[in-house]
């Protein structure tokens, strides 16, 4: 059976961004396009993994500067070795050997291009302990004909005497949400490179101010005009300038999209 080896694949690293919320834009036909607003905050390369030393190739990224007093000693050593300001989150992305970056490289929103498909990974919103109807979309029991105080029950959980137990994985009440979710094939609608803002069509996992991981969609071919090995930040931009875009007043005026603003 033919098998594709990892070393034969050209794979770029992803980026880390913060979910600011959802908004909408309108195209030239007046069609409403829902988008999620994502912002990259001081994304830098902390370290790299090489095939000779680690057995695989990868890039570790740091996201959003954090006060040194809130960093543990082991992490302080990692940041000191890279000579980089302490970060809020560290993420690792597998890359091909020709897409390895340098320690200290700063990534920008121009890592992607408008119209590209991306995969987004995030932690879904936790719903706490939930019943079977909410958690698994069960229909519940009858509202009459002898059913009492069990209208939202999940019903029987076993098979009588054989096997005489509840099967593993049985759909029952329990913890709902707060799990890692990957949403695939989302379209990049618009980029604000000066402010490191990315507008992605549709919803992404997580709540507002949550941190998500973006990477090239594995089910779609990466566009040829996408920056390789990565879209690096403009050196003319201030390193300590945290992107802050007032989306309540910002208007997008292009041939495709007009009038984007965030909704509260």
mmCIF file of C-alpha atoms in Angstrom:
data_model
loop_
_atom_site.group_PDB
_atom_site.id
_atom_site.type_symbol
_atom_site.label_atom_id
_atom_site.label_comp_id
_atom_site.label_asym_id
_atom_site.label_seq_id
_atom_site.Cartn_x
_atom_site.Cartn_y
_atom_site.Cartn_z
ATOM 1 C CA UNK A 1 0.000 0.000 0.000
ATOM 2 C CA UNK A 2 1.335 3.424 -0.998
ATOM 3 C CA UNK A 3 2.166 5.595 1.994
ATOM 4 C CA UNK A 4 3.041 9.286 1.965
ATOM 5 C CA UNK A 5 6.026 10.073 4.147
ATOM 6 C CA UNK A 6 6.082 13.210 6.292
ATOM 7 C CA UNK A 7 9.418 14.298 4.872
ATOM 8 C CA UNK A 8 7.843 14.459 1.404
ATOM 9 C CA UNK A 9 5.251 17.031 2.515
ATOM 10 C CA UNK A 10 5.889 20.766 2.448
ATOM 11 C CA UNK A 11 4.321 22.063 5.648
ATOM 12 C CA UNK A 12 4.451 25.575 7.077
ATOM 13 C CA UNK A 13 4.078 26.446 10.747
ATOM 14 C CA UNK A 14 0.836 27.884 12.065
ATOM 15 C CA UNK A 15 0.169 30.949 14.193
ATOM 16 C CA UNK A 16 -1.424 31.722 17.567
ATOM 17 C CA UNK A 17 -4.205 34.299 17.867
ATOM 18 C CA UNK A 18 -6.773 35.608 20.330
ATOM 19 C CA UNK A 19 -10.491 35.424 19.589
ATOM 20 C CA UNK A 20 -11.968 38.914 20.009
ATOM 21 C CA UNK A 21 -15.519 37.969 19.068
ATOM 22 C CA UNK A 22 -17.749 37.723 16.021
ATOM 23 C CA UNK A 23 -18.745 40.342 13.480
ATOM 24 C CA UNK A 24 -20.042 40.470 9.935
ATOM 25 C CA UNK A 25 -19.077 41.941 6.574
ATOM 26 C CA UNK A 26 -21.006 42.570 3.403
ATOM 27 C CA UNK A 27 -19.786 41.725 -0.073
ATOM 28 C CA UNK A 28 -20.547 43.665 -3.246
ATOM 29 C CA UNK A 29 -23.783 41.726 -3.671
ATOM 30 C CA UNK A 30 -24.994 42.863 -0.264
ATOM 31 C CA UNK A 31 -24.727 39.361 1.141
ATOM 32 C CA UNK A 32 -24.116 39.026 4.864
ATOM 33 C CA UNK A 33 -20.929 37.098 5.715
ATOM 34 C CA UNK A 34 -20.419 36.206 9.418
ATOM 35 C CA UNK A 35 -16.774 36.377 10.509
ATOM 36 C CA UNK A 36 -14.707 35.771 13.634
ATOM 37 C CA UNK A 37 -12.162 38.452 14.558
ATOM 38 C CA UNK A 38 -8.761 37.038 15.538
ATOM 39 C CA UNK A 39 -5.735 39.050 16.643
ATOM 40 C CA UNK A 40 -2.102 37.973 16.779
ATOM 41 C CA UNK A 41 -0.169 39.450 19.709
ATOM 42 C CA UNK A 42 3.634 39.381 19.653
ATOM 43 C CA UNK A 43 3.991 35.922 18.119
ATOM 44 C CA UNK A 44 7.685 34.972 18.119
ATOM 45 C CA UNK A 45 9.744 31.839 17.546
ATOM 46 C CA UNK A 46 11.061 30.497 20.864
ATOM 47 C CA UNK A 47 12.899 27.383 19.737
ATOM 48 C CA UNK A 48 13.115 24.855 16.954
ATOM 49 C CA UNK A 49 13.162 21.058 16.850
ATOM 50 C CA UNK A 50 15.550 19.417 14.414
ATOM 51 C CA UNK A 51 15.598 15.936 12.966
ATOM 52 C CA UNK A 52 19.164 15.274 14.124
ATOM 53 C CA UNK A 53 18.659 16.339 17.741
ATOM 54 C CA UNK A 54 14.972 15.701 18.449
ATOM 55 C CA UNK A 55 13.956 13.171 15.801
ATOM 56 C CA UNK A 56 11.414 15.501 14.181
ATOM 57 C CA UNK A 57 11.184 19.050 12.855
ATOM 58 C CA UNK A 58 8.955 21.607 14.543
ATOM 59 C CA UNK A 59 8.748 25.252 15.574
ATOM 60 C CA UNK A 60 7.778 26.495 19.045
ATOM 61 C CA UNK A 61 5.975 29.835 19.120
ATOM 62 C CA UNK A 62 5.295 32.191 22.017
ATOM 63 C CA UNK A 63 2.129 34.291 22.131
ATOM 64 C CA UNK A 64 1.451 37.596 23.940
ATOM 65 C CA UNK A 65 3.983 39.167 26.311
ATOM 66 C CA UNK A 66 3.481 38.389 29.992
ATOM 67 C CA UNK A 67 4.894 39.885 33.203
ATOM 68 C CA UNK A 68 8.068 38.012 34.261
ATOM 69 C CA UNK A 69 6.817 37.771 37.854
ATOM 70 C CA UNK A 70 4.023 35.459 36.683
ATOM 71 C CA UNK A 71 6.379 33.000 34.953
ATOM 72 C CA UNK A 72 7.722 29.809 36.530
ATOM 73 C CA UNK A 73 11.477 29.281 36.804
ATOM 74 C CA UNK A 74 11.685 26.553 34.124
ATOM 75 C CA UNK A 75 9.886 28.798 31.632
ATOM 76 C CA UNK A 76 12.067 31.749 32.603
ATOM 77 C CA UNK A 77 15.076 29.696 31.549
ATOM 78 C CA UNK A 78 13.453 28.900 28.199
ATOM 79 C CA UNK A 79 12.711 32.549 27.478
ATOM 80 C CA UNK A 80 16.151 33.657 28.694
ATOM 81 C CA UNK A 81 17.837 31.180 26.366
ATOM 82 C CA UNK A 82 15.863 32.519 23.418
ATOM 83 C CA UNK A 83 16.400 36.130 24.605
ATOM 84 C CA UNK A 84 12.672 36.767 24.242
ATOM 85 C CA UNK A 85 10.192 38.472 26.554
ATOM 86 C CA UNK A 86 8.113 35.949 28.590
ATOM 87 C CA UNK A 87 4.956 34.818 26.813
ATOM 88 C CA UNK A 88 1.440 33.912 27.870
ATOM 89 C CA UNK A 89 1.199 30.728 25.774
ATOM 90 C CA UNK A 90 3.605 28.379 24.011
ATOM 91 C CA UNK A 91 2.506 26.323 21.005
ATOM 92 C CA UNK A 92 4.395 23.869 18.811
ATOM 93 C CA UNK A 93 3.768 23.230 15.112
ATOM 94 C CA UNK A 94 5.231 20.423 13.042
ATOM 95 C CA UNK A 95 6.935 21.722 9.900
ATOM 96 C CA UNK A 96 8.894 20.320 7.001
ATOM 97 C CA UNK A 97 12.672 20.676 6.985
ATOM 98 C CA UNK A 98 12.626 23.486 4.420
ATOM 99 C CA UNK A 99 10.141 25.526 6.511
ATOM 100 C CA UNK A 100 12.166 25.830 9.728
ATOM 101 C CA UNK A 101 12.378 29.391 11.059
ATOM 102 C CA UNK A 102 14.982 31.168 13.171
ATOM 103 C CA UNK A 103 14.706 31.832 16.892
ATOM 104 C CA UNK A 104 13.429 35.382 17.392
ATOM 105 C CA UNK A 105 11.496 35.615 14.119
ATOM 106 C CA UNK A 106 8.228 37.516 14.538
ATOM 107 C CA UNK A 107 5.161 36.310 12.635
ATOM 108 C CA UNK A 108 2.466 38.592 11.271
ATOM 109 C CA UNK A 109 -1.040 38.297 9.860
ATOM 110 C CA UNK A 110 0.436 38.280 6.364
ATOM 111 C CA UNK A 111 1.309 34.637 7.034
ATOM 112 C CA UNK A 112 -2.032 33.909 5.334
ATOM 113 C CA UNK A 113 -3.738 35.390 2.284
ATOM 114 C CA UNK A 114 -7.360 36.330 1.689
ATOM 115 C CA UNK A 115 -9.405 33.416 0.363
ATOM 116 C CA UNK A 116 -7.139 30.750 1.855
ATOM 117 C CA UNK A 117 -8.556 27.802 3.790
ATOM 118 C CA UNK A 118 -7.316 27.295 7.356
ATOM 119 C CA UNK A 119 -7.864 24.889 10.249
ATOM 120 C CA UNK A 120 -8.558 26.415 13.681
ATOM 121 C CA UNK A 121 -7.968 24.630 16.992
ATOM 122 C CA UNK A 122 -9.437 25.886 20.257
ATOM 123 C CA UNK A 123 -10.987 24.884 23.583
ATOM 124 C CA UNK A 124 -14.777 24.841 23.391
ATOM 125 C CA UNK A 125 -16.918 26.673 25.929
ATOM 126 C CA UNK A 126 -17.607 24.569 29.008
ATOM 127 C CA UNK A 127 -21.285 23.879 29.794
ATOM 128 C CA UNK A 128 -20.714 22.061 33.082
ATOM 129 C CA UNK A 129 -22.563 18.893 34.068
ATOM 130 C CA UNK A 130 -25.370 18.474 31.513
ATOM 131 C CA UNK A 131 -28.143 15.976 30.977
ATOM 132 C CA UNK A 132 -28.468 13.525 28.108
ATOM 133 C CA UNK A 133 -30.901 15.719 26.167
ATOM 134 C CA UNK A 134 -28.571 18.721 26.083
ATOM 135 C CA UNK A 135 -25.332 16.771 25.828
ATOM 136 C CA UNK A 136 -26.329 14.142 23.224
ATOM 137 C CA UNK A 137 -29.527 15.606 21.735
ATOM 138 C CA UNK A 138 -31.743 12.824 23.124
ATOM 139 C CA UNK A 139 -35.474 13.200 22.622
ATOM 140 C CA UNK A 140 -36.407 12.496 26.234
ATOM 141 C CA UNK A 141 -39.251 10.310 27.463
ATOM 142 C CA UNK A 142 -42.989 10.696 27.056
ATOM 143 C CA UNK A 143 -44.792 13.568 28.727
ATOM 144 C CA UNK A 144 -47.721 11.361 29.743
ATOM 145 C CA UNK A 145 -48.859 7.702 29.834
ATOM 146 C CA UNK A 146 -47.404 6.957 33.231
ATOM 147 C CA UNK A 147 -44.045 8.749 32.963
ATOM 148 C CA UNK A 148 -43.439 10.663 36.182
ATOM 149 C CA UNK A 149 -40.503 12.986 37.024
ATOM 150 C CA UNK A 150 -38.412 11.284 34.320
ATOM 151 C CA UNK A 151 -39.350 13.288 31.247
ATOM 152 C CA UNK A 152 -35.742 14.296 30.504
ATOM 153 C CA UNK A 153 -34.210 10.968 31.524
ATOM 154 C CA UNK A 154 -31.950 9.003 29.158
ATOM 155 C CA UNK A 155 -33.730 5.733 29.919
ATOM 156 C CA UNK A 156 -32.154 2.311 30.315
ATOM 157 C CA UNK A 157 -28.363 1.974 30.341
ATOM 158 C CA UNK A 158 -27.903 -1.798 30.258
ATOM 159 C CA UNK A 159 -28.875 -5.005 28.438
ATOM 160 C CA UNK A 160 -30.679 -6.963 31.145
ATOM 161 C CA UNK A 161 -28.729 -9.994 32.451
ATOM 162 C CA UNK A 162 -26.288 -10.224 29.535
ATOM 163 C CA UNK A 163 -23.784 -8.598 29.796
ATOM 164 C CA UNK A 164 -25.170 -7.394 33.108
ATOM 165 C CA UNK A 165 -23.306 -4.103 33.018
ATOM 166 C CA UNK A 166 -23.254 -0.762 31.262
ATOM 167 C CA UNK A 167 -21.146 -0.666 28.108
ATOM 168 C CA UNK A 168 -18.151 1.657 28.071
ATOM 169 C CA UNK A 169 -18.854 4.843 26.143
ATOM 170 C CA UNK A 170 -22.588 4.773 26.833
ATOM 171 C CA UNK A 171 -24.105 8.190 26.168
ATOM 172 C CA UNK A 172 -25.180 9.514 29.536
ATOM 173 C CA UNK A 173 -25.226 12.761 31.494
ATOM 174 C CA UNK A 174 -21.863 14.273 32.322
ATOM 175 C CA UNK A 175 -19.327 17.009 31.597
ATOM 176 C CA UNK A 176 -20.217 18.900 28.428
ATOM 177 C CA UNK A 177 -17.808 21.178 26.554
ATOM 178 C CA UNK A 178 -14.338 22.368 27.586
ATOM 179 C CA UNK A 179 -12.593 20.051 25.113
ATOM 180 C CA UNK A 180 -10.110 20.600 22.299
ATOM 181 C CA UNK A 181 -11.927 21.049 18.984
ATOM 182 C CA UNK A 182 -10.567 21.446 15.448
ATOM 183 C CA UNK A 183 -12.716 23.289 12.913
ATOM 184 C CA UNK A 184 -11.485 22.621 9.399
ATOM 185 C CA UNK A 185 -11.629 24.464 6.082
ATOM 186 C CA UNK A 186 -12.524 27.965 7.279
ATOM 187 C CA UNK A 187 -11.993 30.765 4.777
ATOM 188 C CA UNK A 188 -9.799 33.786 5.482
ATOM 189 C CA UNK A 189 -11.967 36.752 4.504
ATOM 190 C CA UNK A 190 -9.771 39.762 5.236
ATOM 191 C CA UNK A 191 -6.414 40.671 6.772
ATOM 192 C CA UNK A 192 -5.382 43.837 8.637
ATOM 193 C CA UNK A 193 -1.607 43.442 8.451
ATOM 194 C CA UNK A 194 -0.813 46.689 10.292
ATOM 195 C CA UNK A 195 -2.800 45.519 13.309
ATOM 196 C CA UNK A 196 -2.290 41.743 12.953
ATOM 197 C CA UNK A 197 -6.043 41.181 12.629
ATOM 198 C CA UNK A 198 -7.457 38.166 10.782
ATOM 199 C CA UNK A 199 -11.112 37.834 9.788
ATOM 200 C CA UNK A 200 -12.177 34.200 9.359
ATOM 201 C CA UNK A 201 -15.545 33.236 7.910
ATOM 202 C CA UNK A 202 -17.833 31.430 10.343
ATOM 203 C CA UNK A 203 -17.350 30.575 13.996
ATOM 204 C CA UNK A 204 -14.308 29.121 15.732
ATOM 205 C CA UNK A 205 -14.129 27.132 19.001
ATOM 206 C CA UNK A 206 -13.798 28.963 22.283
ATOM 207 C CA UNK A 207 -15.117 32.013 24.065
ATOM 208 C CA UNK A 208 -14.117 35.649 23.712
ATOM 209 C CA UNK A 209 -10.477 36.342 24.586
ATOM 210 C CA UNK A 210 -9.697 32.644 24.146
ATOM 211 C CA UNK A 211 -6.485 31.571 22.416
ATOM 212 C CA UNK A 212 -6.713 29.542 19.197
ATOM 213 C CA UNK A 213 -4.212 27.957 16.803
ATOM 214 C CA UNK A 214 -4.416 28.614 13.054
ATOM 215 C CA UNK A 215 -2.670 26.572 10.373
ATOM 216 C CA UNK A 216 -2.965 25.799 6.679
ATOM 217 C CA UNK A 217 -5.882 23.475 5.932
ATOM 218 C CA UNK A 218 -4.659 19.916 5.491
ATOM 219 C CA UNK A 219 -7.503 19.079 3.087
ATOM 220 C CA UNK A 220 -6.733 21.974 0.742
ATOM 221 C CA UNK A 221 -3.566 22.841 -1.120
ATOM 222 C CA UNK A 222 -1.745 25.861 0.283
ATOM 223 C CA UNK A 223 -1.862 28.755 -2.228
ATOM 224 C CA UNK A 224 1.346 29.213 -4.179
ATOM 225 C CA UNK A 225 1.490 32.923 -3.349
ATOM 226 C CA UNK A 226 1.354 32.286 0.400
ATOM 227 C CA UNK A 227 4.591 33.467 2.123
ATOM 228 C CA UNK A 228 7.132 30.681 2.541
ATOM 229 C CA UNK A 229 8.460 29.573 4.949
ATOM 230 C CA UNK A 230 6.314 32.083 6.897
ATOM 231 C CA UNK A 231 4.879 35.590 6.860
ATOM 232 C CA UNK A 232 7.258 37.608 9.006
ATOM 233 C CA UNK A 233 6.436 40.838 10.768
ATOM 234 C CA UNK A 234 7.542 44.129 9.242
ATOM 235 C CA UNK A 235 10.701 45.297 11.019
ATOM 236 C CA UNK A 236 9.578 48.922 10.714
ATOM 237 C CA UNK A 237 6.752 48.162 13.139
ATOM 238 C CA UNK A 238 7.423 48.793 16.818
ATOM 239 C CA UNK A 239 8.139 45.571 18.644
ATOM 240 C CA UNK A 240 6.420 46.706 21.832
ATOM 241 C CA UNK A 241 3.334 47.956 20.042
ATOM 242 C CA UNK A 242 0.437 45.654 20.916
ATOM 243 C CA UNK A 243 -2.084 45.747 18.040
ATOM 244 C CA UNK A 244 -5.245 47.623 18.981
ATOM 245 C CA UNK A 245 -7.859 48.185 16.310
ATOM 246 C CA UNK A 246 -11.112 49.986 17.059
ATOM 247 C CA UNK A 247 -13.419 47.770 15.069
ATOM 248 C CA UNK A 248 -16.442 49.817 16.105
ATOM 249 C CA UNK A 249 -15.309 52.495 13.662
ATOM 250 C CA UNK A 250 -13.207 50.523 11.185
ATOM 251 C CA UNK A 251 -14.580 50.207 7.648
ATOM 252 C CA UNK A 252 -13.307 47.734 5.094
ATOM 253 C CA UNK A 253 -13.298 49.195 1.598
ATOM 254 C CA UNK A 254 -12.133 46.727 -1.036
ATOM 255 C CA UNK A 255 -13.536 45.394 -4.263
ATOM 256 C CA UNK A 256 -14.996 42.432 -2.390
ATOM 257 C CA UNK A 257 -15.923 43.572 1.124
ATOM 258 C CA UNK A 258 -17.416 46.796 2.421
ATOM 259 C CA UNK A 259 -18.452 47.924 5.886
ATOM 260 C CA UNK A 260 -17.019 45.569 8.502
ATOM 261 C CA UNK A 261 -17.636 46.364 12.155
ATOM 262 C CA UNK A 262 -17.794 44.334 15.315
ATOM 263 C CA UNK A 263 -21.097 43.744 17.062
ATOM 264 C CA UNK A 264 -21.497 43.871 20.819
#
